[in-house]
PDB file of C-alpha atoms and ligand atoms in Angstrom:
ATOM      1  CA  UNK A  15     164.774 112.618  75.523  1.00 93.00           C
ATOM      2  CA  UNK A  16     163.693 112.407  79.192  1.00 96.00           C
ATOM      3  CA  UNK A  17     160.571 114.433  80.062  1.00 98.00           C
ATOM      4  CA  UNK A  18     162.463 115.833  82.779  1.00 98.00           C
ATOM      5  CA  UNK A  19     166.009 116.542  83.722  1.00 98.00           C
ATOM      6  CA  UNK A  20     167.946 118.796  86.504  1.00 98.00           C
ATOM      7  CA  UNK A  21     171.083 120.100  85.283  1.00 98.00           C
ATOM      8  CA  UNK A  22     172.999 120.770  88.677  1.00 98.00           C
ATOM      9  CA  UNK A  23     170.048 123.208  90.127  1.00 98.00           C
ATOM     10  CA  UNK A  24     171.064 124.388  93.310  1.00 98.00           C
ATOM     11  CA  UNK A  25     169.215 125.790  96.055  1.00 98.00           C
ATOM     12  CA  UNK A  26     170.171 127.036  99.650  1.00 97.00           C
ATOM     13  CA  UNK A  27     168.076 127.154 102.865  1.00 96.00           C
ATOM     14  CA  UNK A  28     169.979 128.313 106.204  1.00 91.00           C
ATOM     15  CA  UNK A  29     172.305 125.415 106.734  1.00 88.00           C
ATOM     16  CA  UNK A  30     171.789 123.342 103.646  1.00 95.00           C
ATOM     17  CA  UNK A  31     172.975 123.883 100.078  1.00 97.00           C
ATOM     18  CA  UNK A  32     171.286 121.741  98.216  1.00 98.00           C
ATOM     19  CA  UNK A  33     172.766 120.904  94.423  1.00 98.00           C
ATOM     20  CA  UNK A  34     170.028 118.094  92.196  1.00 98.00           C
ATOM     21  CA  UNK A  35     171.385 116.969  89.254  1.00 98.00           C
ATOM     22  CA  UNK A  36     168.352 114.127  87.644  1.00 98.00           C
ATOM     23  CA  UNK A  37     167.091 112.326  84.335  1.00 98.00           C
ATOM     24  CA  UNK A  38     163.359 111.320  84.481  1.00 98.00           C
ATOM     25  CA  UNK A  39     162.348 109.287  81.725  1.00 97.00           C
ATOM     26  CA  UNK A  40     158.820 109.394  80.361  1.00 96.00           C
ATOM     27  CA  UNK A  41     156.420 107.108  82.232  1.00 95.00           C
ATOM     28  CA  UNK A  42     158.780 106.318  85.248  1.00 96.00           C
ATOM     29  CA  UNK A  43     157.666 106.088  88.241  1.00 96.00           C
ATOM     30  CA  UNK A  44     160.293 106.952  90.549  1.00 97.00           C
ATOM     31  CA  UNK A  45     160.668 106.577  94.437  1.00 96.00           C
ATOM     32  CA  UNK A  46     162.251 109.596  96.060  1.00 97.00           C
ATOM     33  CA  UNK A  47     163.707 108.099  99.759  1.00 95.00           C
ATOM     34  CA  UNK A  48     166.097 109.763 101.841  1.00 95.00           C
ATOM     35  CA  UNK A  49     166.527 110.825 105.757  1.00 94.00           C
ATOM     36  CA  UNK A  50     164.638 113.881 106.801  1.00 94.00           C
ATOM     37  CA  UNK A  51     165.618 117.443 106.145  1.00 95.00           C
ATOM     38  CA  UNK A  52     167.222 115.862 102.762  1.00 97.00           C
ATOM     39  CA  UNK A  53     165.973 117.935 100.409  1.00 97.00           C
ATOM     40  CA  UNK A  54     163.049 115.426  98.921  1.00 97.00           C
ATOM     41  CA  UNK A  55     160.602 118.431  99.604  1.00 96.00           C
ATOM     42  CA  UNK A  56     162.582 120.666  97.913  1.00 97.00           C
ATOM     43  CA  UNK A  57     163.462 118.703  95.022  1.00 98.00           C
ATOM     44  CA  UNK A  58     159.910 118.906  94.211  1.00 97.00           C
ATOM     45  CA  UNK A  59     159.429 122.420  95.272  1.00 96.00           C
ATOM     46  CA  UNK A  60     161.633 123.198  92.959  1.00 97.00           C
ATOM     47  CA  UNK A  61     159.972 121.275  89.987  1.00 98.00           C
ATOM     48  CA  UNK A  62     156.495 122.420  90.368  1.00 96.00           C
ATOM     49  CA  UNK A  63     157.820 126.125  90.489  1.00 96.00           C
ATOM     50  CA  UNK A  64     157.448 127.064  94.404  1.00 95.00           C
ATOM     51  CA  UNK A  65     160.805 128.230  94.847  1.00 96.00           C
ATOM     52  CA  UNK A  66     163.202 129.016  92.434  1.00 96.00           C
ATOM     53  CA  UNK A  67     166.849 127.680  91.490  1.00 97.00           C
ATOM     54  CA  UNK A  68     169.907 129.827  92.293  1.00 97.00           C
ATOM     55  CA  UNK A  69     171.600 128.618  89.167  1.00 97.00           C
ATOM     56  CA  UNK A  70     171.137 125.562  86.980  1.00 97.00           C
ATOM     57  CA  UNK A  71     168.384 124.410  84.908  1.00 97.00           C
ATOM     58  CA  UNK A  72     165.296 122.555  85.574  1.00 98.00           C
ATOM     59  CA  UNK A  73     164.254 121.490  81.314  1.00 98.00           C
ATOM     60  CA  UNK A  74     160.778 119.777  80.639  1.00 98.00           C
ATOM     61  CA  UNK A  75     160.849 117.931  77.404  1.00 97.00           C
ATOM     62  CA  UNK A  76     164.580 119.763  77.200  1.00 97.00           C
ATOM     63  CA  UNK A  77     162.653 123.311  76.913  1.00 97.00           C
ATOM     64  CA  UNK A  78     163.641 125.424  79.677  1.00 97.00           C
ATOM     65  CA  UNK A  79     160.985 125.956  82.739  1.00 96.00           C
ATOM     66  CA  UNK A  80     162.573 129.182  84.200  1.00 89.00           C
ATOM     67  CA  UNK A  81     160.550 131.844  84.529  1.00 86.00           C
ATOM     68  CA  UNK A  82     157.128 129.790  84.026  1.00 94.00           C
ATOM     69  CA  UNK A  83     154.648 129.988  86.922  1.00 94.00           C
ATOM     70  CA  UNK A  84     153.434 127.196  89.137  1.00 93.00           C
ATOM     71  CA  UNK A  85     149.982 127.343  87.309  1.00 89.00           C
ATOM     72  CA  UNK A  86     151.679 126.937  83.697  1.00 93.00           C
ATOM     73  CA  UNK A  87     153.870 124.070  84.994  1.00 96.00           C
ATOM     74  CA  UNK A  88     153.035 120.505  83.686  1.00 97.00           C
ATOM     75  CA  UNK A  89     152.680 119.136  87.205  1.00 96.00           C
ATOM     76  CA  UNK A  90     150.607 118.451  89.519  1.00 93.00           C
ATOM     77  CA  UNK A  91     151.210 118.289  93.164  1.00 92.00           C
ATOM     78  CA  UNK A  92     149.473 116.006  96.101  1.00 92.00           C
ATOM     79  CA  UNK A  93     150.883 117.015  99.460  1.00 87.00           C
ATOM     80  CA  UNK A  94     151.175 114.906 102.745  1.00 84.00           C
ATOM     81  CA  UNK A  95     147.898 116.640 104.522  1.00 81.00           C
ATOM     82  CA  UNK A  96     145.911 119.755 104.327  1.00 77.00           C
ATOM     83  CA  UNK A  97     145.541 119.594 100.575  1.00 84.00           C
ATOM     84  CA  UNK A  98     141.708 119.938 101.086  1.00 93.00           C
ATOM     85  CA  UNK A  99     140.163 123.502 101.493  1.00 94.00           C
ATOM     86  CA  UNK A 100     137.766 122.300 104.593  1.00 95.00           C
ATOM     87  CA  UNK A 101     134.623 124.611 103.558  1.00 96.00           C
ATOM     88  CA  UNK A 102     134.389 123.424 100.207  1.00 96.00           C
ATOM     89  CA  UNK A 103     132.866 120.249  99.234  1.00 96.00           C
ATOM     90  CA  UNK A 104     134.643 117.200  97.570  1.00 97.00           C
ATOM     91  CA  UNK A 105     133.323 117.887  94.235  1.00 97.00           C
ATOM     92  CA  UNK A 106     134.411 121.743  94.655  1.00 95.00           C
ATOM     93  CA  UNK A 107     137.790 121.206  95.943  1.00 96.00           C
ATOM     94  CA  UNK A 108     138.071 118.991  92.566  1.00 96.00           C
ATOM     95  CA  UNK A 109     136.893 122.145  90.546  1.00 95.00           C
ATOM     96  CA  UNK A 110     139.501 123.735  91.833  1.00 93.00           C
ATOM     97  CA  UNK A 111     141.963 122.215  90.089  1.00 90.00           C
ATOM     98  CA  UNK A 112     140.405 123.425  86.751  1.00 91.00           C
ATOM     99  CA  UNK A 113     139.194 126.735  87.364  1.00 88.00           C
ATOM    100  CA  UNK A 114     138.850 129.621  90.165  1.00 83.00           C
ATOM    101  CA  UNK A 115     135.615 130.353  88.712  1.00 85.00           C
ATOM    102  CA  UNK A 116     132.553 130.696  91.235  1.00 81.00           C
ATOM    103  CA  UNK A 117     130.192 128.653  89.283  1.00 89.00           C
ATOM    104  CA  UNK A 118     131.839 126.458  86.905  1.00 89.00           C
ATOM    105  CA  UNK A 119     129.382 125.214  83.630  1.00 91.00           C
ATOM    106  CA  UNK A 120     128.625 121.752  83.436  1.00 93.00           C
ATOM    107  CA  UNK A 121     131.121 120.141  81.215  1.00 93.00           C
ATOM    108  CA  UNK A 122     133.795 121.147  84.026  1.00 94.00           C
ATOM    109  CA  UNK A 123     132.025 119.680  86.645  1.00 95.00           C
ATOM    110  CA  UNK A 124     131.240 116.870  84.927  1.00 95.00           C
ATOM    111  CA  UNK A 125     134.871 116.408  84.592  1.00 94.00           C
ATOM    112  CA  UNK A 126     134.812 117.127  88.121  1.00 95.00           C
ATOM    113  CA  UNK A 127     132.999 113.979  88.663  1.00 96.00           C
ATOM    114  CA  UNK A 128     134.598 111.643  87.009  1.00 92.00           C
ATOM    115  CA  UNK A 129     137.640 112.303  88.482  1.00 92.00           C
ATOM    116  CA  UNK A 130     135.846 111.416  91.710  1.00 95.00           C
ATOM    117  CA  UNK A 131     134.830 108.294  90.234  1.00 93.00           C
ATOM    118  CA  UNK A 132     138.096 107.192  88.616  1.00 88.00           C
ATOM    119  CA  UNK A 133     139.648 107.426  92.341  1.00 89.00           C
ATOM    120  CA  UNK A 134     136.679 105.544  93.925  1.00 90.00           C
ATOM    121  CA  UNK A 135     134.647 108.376  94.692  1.00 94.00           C
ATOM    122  CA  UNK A 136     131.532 108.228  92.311  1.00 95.00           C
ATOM    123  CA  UNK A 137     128.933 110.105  94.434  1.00 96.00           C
ATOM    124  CA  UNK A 138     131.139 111.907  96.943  1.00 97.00           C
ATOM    125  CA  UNK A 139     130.711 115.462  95.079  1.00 97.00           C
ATOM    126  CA  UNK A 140     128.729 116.693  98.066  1.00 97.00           C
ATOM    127  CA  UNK A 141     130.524 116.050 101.481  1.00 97.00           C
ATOM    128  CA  UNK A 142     132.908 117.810 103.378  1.00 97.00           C
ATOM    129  CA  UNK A 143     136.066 117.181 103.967  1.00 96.00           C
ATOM    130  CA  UNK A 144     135.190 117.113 107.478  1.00 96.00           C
ATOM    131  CA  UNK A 145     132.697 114.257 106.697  1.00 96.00           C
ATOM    132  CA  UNK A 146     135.119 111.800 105.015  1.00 95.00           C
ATOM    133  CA  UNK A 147     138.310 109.681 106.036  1.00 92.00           C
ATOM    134  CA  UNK A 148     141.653 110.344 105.852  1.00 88.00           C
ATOM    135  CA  UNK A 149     142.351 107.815 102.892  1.00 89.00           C
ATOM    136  CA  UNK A 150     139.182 109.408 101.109  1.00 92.00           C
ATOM    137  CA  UNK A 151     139.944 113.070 101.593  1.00 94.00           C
ATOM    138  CA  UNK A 152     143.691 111.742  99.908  1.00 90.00           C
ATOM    139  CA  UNK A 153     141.739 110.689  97.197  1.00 92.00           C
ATOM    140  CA  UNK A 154     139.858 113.353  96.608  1.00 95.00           C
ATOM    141  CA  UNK A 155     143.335 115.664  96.336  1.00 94.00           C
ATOM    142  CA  UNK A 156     144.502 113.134  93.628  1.00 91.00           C
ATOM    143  CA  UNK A 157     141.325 113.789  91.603  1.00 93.00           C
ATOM    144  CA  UNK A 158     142.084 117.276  92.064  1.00 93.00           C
ATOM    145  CA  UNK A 159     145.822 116.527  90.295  1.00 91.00           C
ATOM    146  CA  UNK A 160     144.669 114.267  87.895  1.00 89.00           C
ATOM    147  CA  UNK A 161     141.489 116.169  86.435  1.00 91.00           C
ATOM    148  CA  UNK A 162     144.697 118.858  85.558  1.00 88.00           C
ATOM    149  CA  UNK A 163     145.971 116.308  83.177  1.00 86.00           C
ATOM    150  CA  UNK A 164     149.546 116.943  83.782  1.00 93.00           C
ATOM    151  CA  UNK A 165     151.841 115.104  82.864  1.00 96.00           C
ATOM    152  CA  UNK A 166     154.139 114.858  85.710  1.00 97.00           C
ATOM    153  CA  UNK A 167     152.844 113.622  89.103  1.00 96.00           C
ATOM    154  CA  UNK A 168     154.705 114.934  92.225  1.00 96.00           C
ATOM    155  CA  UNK A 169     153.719 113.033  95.435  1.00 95.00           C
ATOM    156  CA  UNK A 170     155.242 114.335  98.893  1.00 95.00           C
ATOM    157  CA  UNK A 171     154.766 111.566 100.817  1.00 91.00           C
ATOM    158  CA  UNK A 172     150.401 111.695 100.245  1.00 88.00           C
ATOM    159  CA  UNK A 173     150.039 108.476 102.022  1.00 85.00           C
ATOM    160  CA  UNK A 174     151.960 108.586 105.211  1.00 83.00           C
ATOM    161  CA  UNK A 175     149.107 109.577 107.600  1.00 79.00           C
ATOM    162  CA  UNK A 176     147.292 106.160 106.300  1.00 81.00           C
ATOM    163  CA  UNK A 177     147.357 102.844 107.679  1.00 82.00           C
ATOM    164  CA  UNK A 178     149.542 100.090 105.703  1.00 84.00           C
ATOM    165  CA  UNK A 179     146.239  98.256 103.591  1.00 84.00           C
ATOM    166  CA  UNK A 180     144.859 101.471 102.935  1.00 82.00           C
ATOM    167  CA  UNK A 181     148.680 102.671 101.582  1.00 85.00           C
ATOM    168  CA  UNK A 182     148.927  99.757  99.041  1.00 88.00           C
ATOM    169  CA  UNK A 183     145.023 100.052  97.543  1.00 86.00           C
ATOM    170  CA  UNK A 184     146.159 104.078  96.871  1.00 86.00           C
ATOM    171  CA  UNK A 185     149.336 102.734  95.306  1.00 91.00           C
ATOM    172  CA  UNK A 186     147.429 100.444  93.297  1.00 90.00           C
ATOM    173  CA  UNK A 187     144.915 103.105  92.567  1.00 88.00           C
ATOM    174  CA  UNK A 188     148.172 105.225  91.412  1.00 90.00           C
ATOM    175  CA  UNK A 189     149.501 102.560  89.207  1.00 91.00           C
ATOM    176  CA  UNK A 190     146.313 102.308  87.646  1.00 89.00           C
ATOM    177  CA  UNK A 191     145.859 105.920  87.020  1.00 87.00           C
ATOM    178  CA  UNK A 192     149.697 106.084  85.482  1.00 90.00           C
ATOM    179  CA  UNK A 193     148.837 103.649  83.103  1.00 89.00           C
ATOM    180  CA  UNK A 194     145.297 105.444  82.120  1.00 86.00           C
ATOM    181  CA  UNK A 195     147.039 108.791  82.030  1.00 86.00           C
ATOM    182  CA  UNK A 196     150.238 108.080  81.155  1.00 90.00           C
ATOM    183  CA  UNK A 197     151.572 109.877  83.526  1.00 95.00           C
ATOM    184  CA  UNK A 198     155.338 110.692  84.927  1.00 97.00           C
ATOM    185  CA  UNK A 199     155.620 110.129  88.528  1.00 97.00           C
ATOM    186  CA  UNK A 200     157.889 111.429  91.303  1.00 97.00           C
ATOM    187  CA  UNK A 201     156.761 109.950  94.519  1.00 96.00           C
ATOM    188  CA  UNK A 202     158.713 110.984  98.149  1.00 96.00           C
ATOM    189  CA  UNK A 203     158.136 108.902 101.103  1.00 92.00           C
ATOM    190  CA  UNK A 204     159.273 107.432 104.130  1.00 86.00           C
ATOM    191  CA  UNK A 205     158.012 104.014 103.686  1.00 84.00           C
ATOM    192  CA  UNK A 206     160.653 102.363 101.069  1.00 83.00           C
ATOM    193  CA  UNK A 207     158.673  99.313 100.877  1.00 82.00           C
ATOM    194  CA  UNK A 208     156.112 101.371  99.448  1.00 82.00           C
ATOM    195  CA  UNK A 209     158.370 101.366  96.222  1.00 81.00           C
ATOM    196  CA  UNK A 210     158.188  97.699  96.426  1.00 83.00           C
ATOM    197  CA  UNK A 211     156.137  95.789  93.594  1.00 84.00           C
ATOM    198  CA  UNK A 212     155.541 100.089  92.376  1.00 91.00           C
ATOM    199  CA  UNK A 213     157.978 102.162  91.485  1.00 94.00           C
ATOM    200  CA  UNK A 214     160.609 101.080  89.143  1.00 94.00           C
ATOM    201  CA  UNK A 215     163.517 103.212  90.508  1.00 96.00           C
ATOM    202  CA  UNK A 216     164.814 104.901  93.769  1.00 96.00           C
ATOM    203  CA  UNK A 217     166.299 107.833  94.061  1.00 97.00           C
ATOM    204  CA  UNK A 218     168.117 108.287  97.424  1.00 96.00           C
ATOM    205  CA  UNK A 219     168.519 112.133  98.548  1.00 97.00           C
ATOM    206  CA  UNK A 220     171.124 112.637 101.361  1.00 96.00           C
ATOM    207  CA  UNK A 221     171.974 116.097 102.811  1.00 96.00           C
ATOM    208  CA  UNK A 222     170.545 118.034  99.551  1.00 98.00           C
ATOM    209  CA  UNK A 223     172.445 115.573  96.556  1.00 98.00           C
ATOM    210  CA  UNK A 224     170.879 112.989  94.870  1.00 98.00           C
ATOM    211  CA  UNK A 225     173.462 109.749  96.729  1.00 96.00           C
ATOM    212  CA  UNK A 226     172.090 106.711  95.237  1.00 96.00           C
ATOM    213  CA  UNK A 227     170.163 106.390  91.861  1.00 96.00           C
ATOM    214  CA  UNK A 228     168.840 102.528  90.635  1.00 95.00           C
ATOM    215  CA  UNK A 229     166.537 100.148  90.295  1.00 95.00           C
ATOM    216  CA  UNK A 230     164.522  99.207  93.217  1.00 93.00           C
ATOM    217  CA  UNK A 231     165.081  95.581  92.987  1.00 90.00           C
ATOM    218  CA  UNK A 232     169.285  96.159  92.981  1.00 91.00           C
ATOM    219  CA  UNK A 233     169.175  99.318  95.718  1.00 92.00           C
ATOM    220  CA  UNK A 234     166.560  97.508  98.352  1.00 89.00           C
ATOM    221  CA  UNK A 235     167.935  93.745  97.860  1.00 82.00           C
ATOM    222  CA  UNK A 236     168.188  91.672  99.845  1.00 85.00           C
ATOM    223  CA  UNK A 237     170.823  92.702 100.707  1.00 87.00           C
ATOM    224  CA  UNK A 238     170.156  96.430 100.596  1.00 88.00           C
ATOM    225  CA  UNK A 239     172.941  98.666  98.977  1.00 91.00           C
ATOM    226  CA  UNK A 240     175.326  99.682 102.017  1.00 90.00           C
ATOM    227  CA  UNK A 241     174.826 103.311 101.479  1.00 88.00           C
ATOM    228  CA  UNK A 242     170.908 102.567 102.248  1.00 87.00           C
ATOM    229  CA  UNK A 243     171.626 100.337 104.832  1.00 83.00           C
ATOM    230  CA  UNK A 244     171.695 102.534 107.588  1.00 83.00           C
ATOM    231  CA  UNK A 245     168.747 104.219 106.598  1.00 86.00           C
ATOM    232  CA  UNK A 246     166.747 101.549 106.430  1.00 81.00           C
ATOM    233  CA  UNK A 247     167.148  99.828 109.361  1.00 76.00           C
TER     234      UNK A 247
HETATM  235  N1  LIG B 228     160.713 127.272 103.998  1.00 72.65           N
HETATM  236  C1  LIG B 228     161.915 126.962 104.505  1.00 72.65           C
HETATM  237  N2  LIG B 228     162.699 127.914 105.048  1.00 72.65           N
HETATM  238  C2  LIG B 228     163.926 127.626 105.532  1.00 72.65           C
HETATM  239  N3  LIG B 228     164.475 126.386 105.521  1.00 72.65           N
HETATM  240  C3  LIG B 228     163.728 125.408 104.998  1.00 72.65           C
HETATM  241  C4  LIG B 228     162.415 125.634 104.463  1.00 72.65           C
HETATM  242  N4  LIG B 228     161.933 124.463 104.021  1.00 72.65           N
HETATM  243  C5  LIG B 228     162.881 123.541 104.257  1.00 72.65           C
HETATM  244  N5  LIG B 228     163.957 124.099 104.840  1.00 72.65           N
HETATM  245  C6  LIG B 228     165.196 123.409 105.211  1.00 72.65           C
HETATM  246  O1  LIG B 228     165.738 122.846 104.027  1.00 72.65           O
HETATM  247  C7  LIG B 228     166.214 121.526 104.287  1.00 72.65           C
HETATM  248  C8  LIG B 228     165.523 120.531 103.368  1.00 72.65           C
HETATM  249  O2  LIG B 228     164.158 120.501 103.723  1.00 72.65           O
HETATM  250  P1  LIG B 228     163.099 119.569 102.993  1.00 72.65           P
HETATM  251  O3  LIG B 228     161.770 119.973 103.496  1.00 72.65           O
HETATM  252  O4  LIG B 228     163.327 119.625 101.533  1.00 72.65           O
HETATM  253  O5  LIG B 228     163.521 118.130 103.542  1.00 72.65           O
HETATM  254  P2  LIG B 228     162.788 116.724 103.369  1.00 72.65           P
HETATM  255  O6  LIG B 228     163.801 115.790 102.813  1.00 72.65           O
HETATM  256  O7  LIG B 228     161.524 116.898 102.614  1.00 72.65           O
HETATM  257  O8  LIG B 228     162.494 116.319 104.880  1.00 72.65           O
HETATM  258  P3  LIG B 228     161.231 115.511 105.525  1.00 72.65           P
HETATM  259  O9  LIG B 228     161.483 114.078 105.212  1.00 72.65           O
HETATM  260  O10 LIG B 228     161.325 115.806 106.966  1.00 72.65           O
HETATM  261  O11 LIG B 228     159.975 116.034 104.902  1.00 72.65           O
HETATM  262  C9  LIG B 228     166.007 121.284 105.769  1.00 72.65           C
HETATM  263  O12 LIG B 228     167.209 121.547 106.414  1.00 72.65           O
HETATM  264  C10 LIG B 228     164.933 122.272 106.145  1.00 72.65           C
HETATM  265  O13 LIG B 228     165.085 122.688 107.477  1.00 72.65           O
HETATM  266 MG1  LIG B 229     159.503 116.700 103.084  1.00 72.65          MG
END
């Protein structure tokens, strides 16, 4: 059974009706590509539980996840920026992704910290946000995802602000991770060579419909299916 499918879930927004329809198998790690104002965002909106389908059904494990909130989701989300809360430190913006508690005991922030250290960042716990670099403070929101131990990991495009070495060590550092955790991984961005040598599949989202669905090696070529063609040059 795949750990995640959309059956036809539709969602509007003024001027695009979006319709997903999507089988995830367990321990993919998917590539989500597609021009902008697609729907990638919202695809993933609509798994983690931000906004809500206007019909269809979005089934985890085939069970159902209507009327379950974000928090209870299995997911965890890394956005493109801004994931940080700026007045907290690393290790506390980690926290938060286990409790809202003030003054967590120790065995949470000792989970705390080794989710620092699994993503490179033994020792960080104290800084700022302010104090670290933009590939850091993006590793310090995917501690925050993985210390939730969910098993699906939605990435909206986490690595686009960073140059292209720094891009491939966190894709490495994901790969790793996926194995260690098993997880499930839905990753949108705007670099499709990023799926290169990564992901095993591409999904190709074009004006709110999934358009193209393969392997990466078949969809990117050389030569590149003609329906991604034009995007990718
Ligand atoms: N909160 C919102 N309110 C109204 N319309 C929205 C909202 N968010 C997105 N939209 C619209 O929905 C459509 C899909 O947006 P979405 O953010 O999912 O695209 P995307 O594929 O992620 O694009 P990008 O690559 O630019 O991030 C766009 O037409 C967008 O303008
Ligand atoms: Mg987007």
């Amino acid at each position: 059974m795949p750990i995640l499918q959309l059956d036809a879930v539709r969602f509007a927004y003024d001027g695009l009706d979006m319709c997903f329809d999507l089988d995830v198998a367990e321990g993919a790690w998917i590539a989500v590509i597609g021009p902008s104002g697609a729907g990638k965002s919202t695809l993933l909106d609509l798994v983690a539980g931000f906004v809500g389908p206007d019909s269809g059904r979005i089934l985890y494990r085939g069970a159902d996840m209507s009327g379950m909130a974000p928090s209870e989701r299995p997911v965890s989300l890394v956005f493109q920026e801004n994931n940080l809360f700026p007045h907290l430190t690393a290790l506390q913006n980690v926290l938060l992704g286990l409790t809202t508690r003030a003054r967590p005991g120790a065995p949470l922030r000792a989970r705390a910290e080794e989710a620092l250290a699994a993503v490179g960042l033994a020792g960080y716990g104290p800084r700022r946000p302010a104090a670290m670099s933009g590939g850091e403070r993006q590793r310090v929101a995917l501690a925050r995802a993985l210390v939730r131990e969910r098993p699906l990991l939605l990435l909206d495009e986490p690595f686009a602000a960073l140059g292209p070495g720094l891009r491939q060590d966190m894709l490495g550092l994901i790969g790793q991770l996926r194995e260690r955790a098993r997880l499930t991984i839905l990753m949108v961005t705007h670099q499709p060579e990023d799926a290169l040598g990564h992901a095993e599949r591409i999904v190709f989202i074009d004006k709110g419909r999934v358009a193209l669905d393969g392997p990466v090696a078949e969809l990117m070529g050389p030569p590149p299916h003609p329906r991604l063609a034009d995007y990718l040059s």
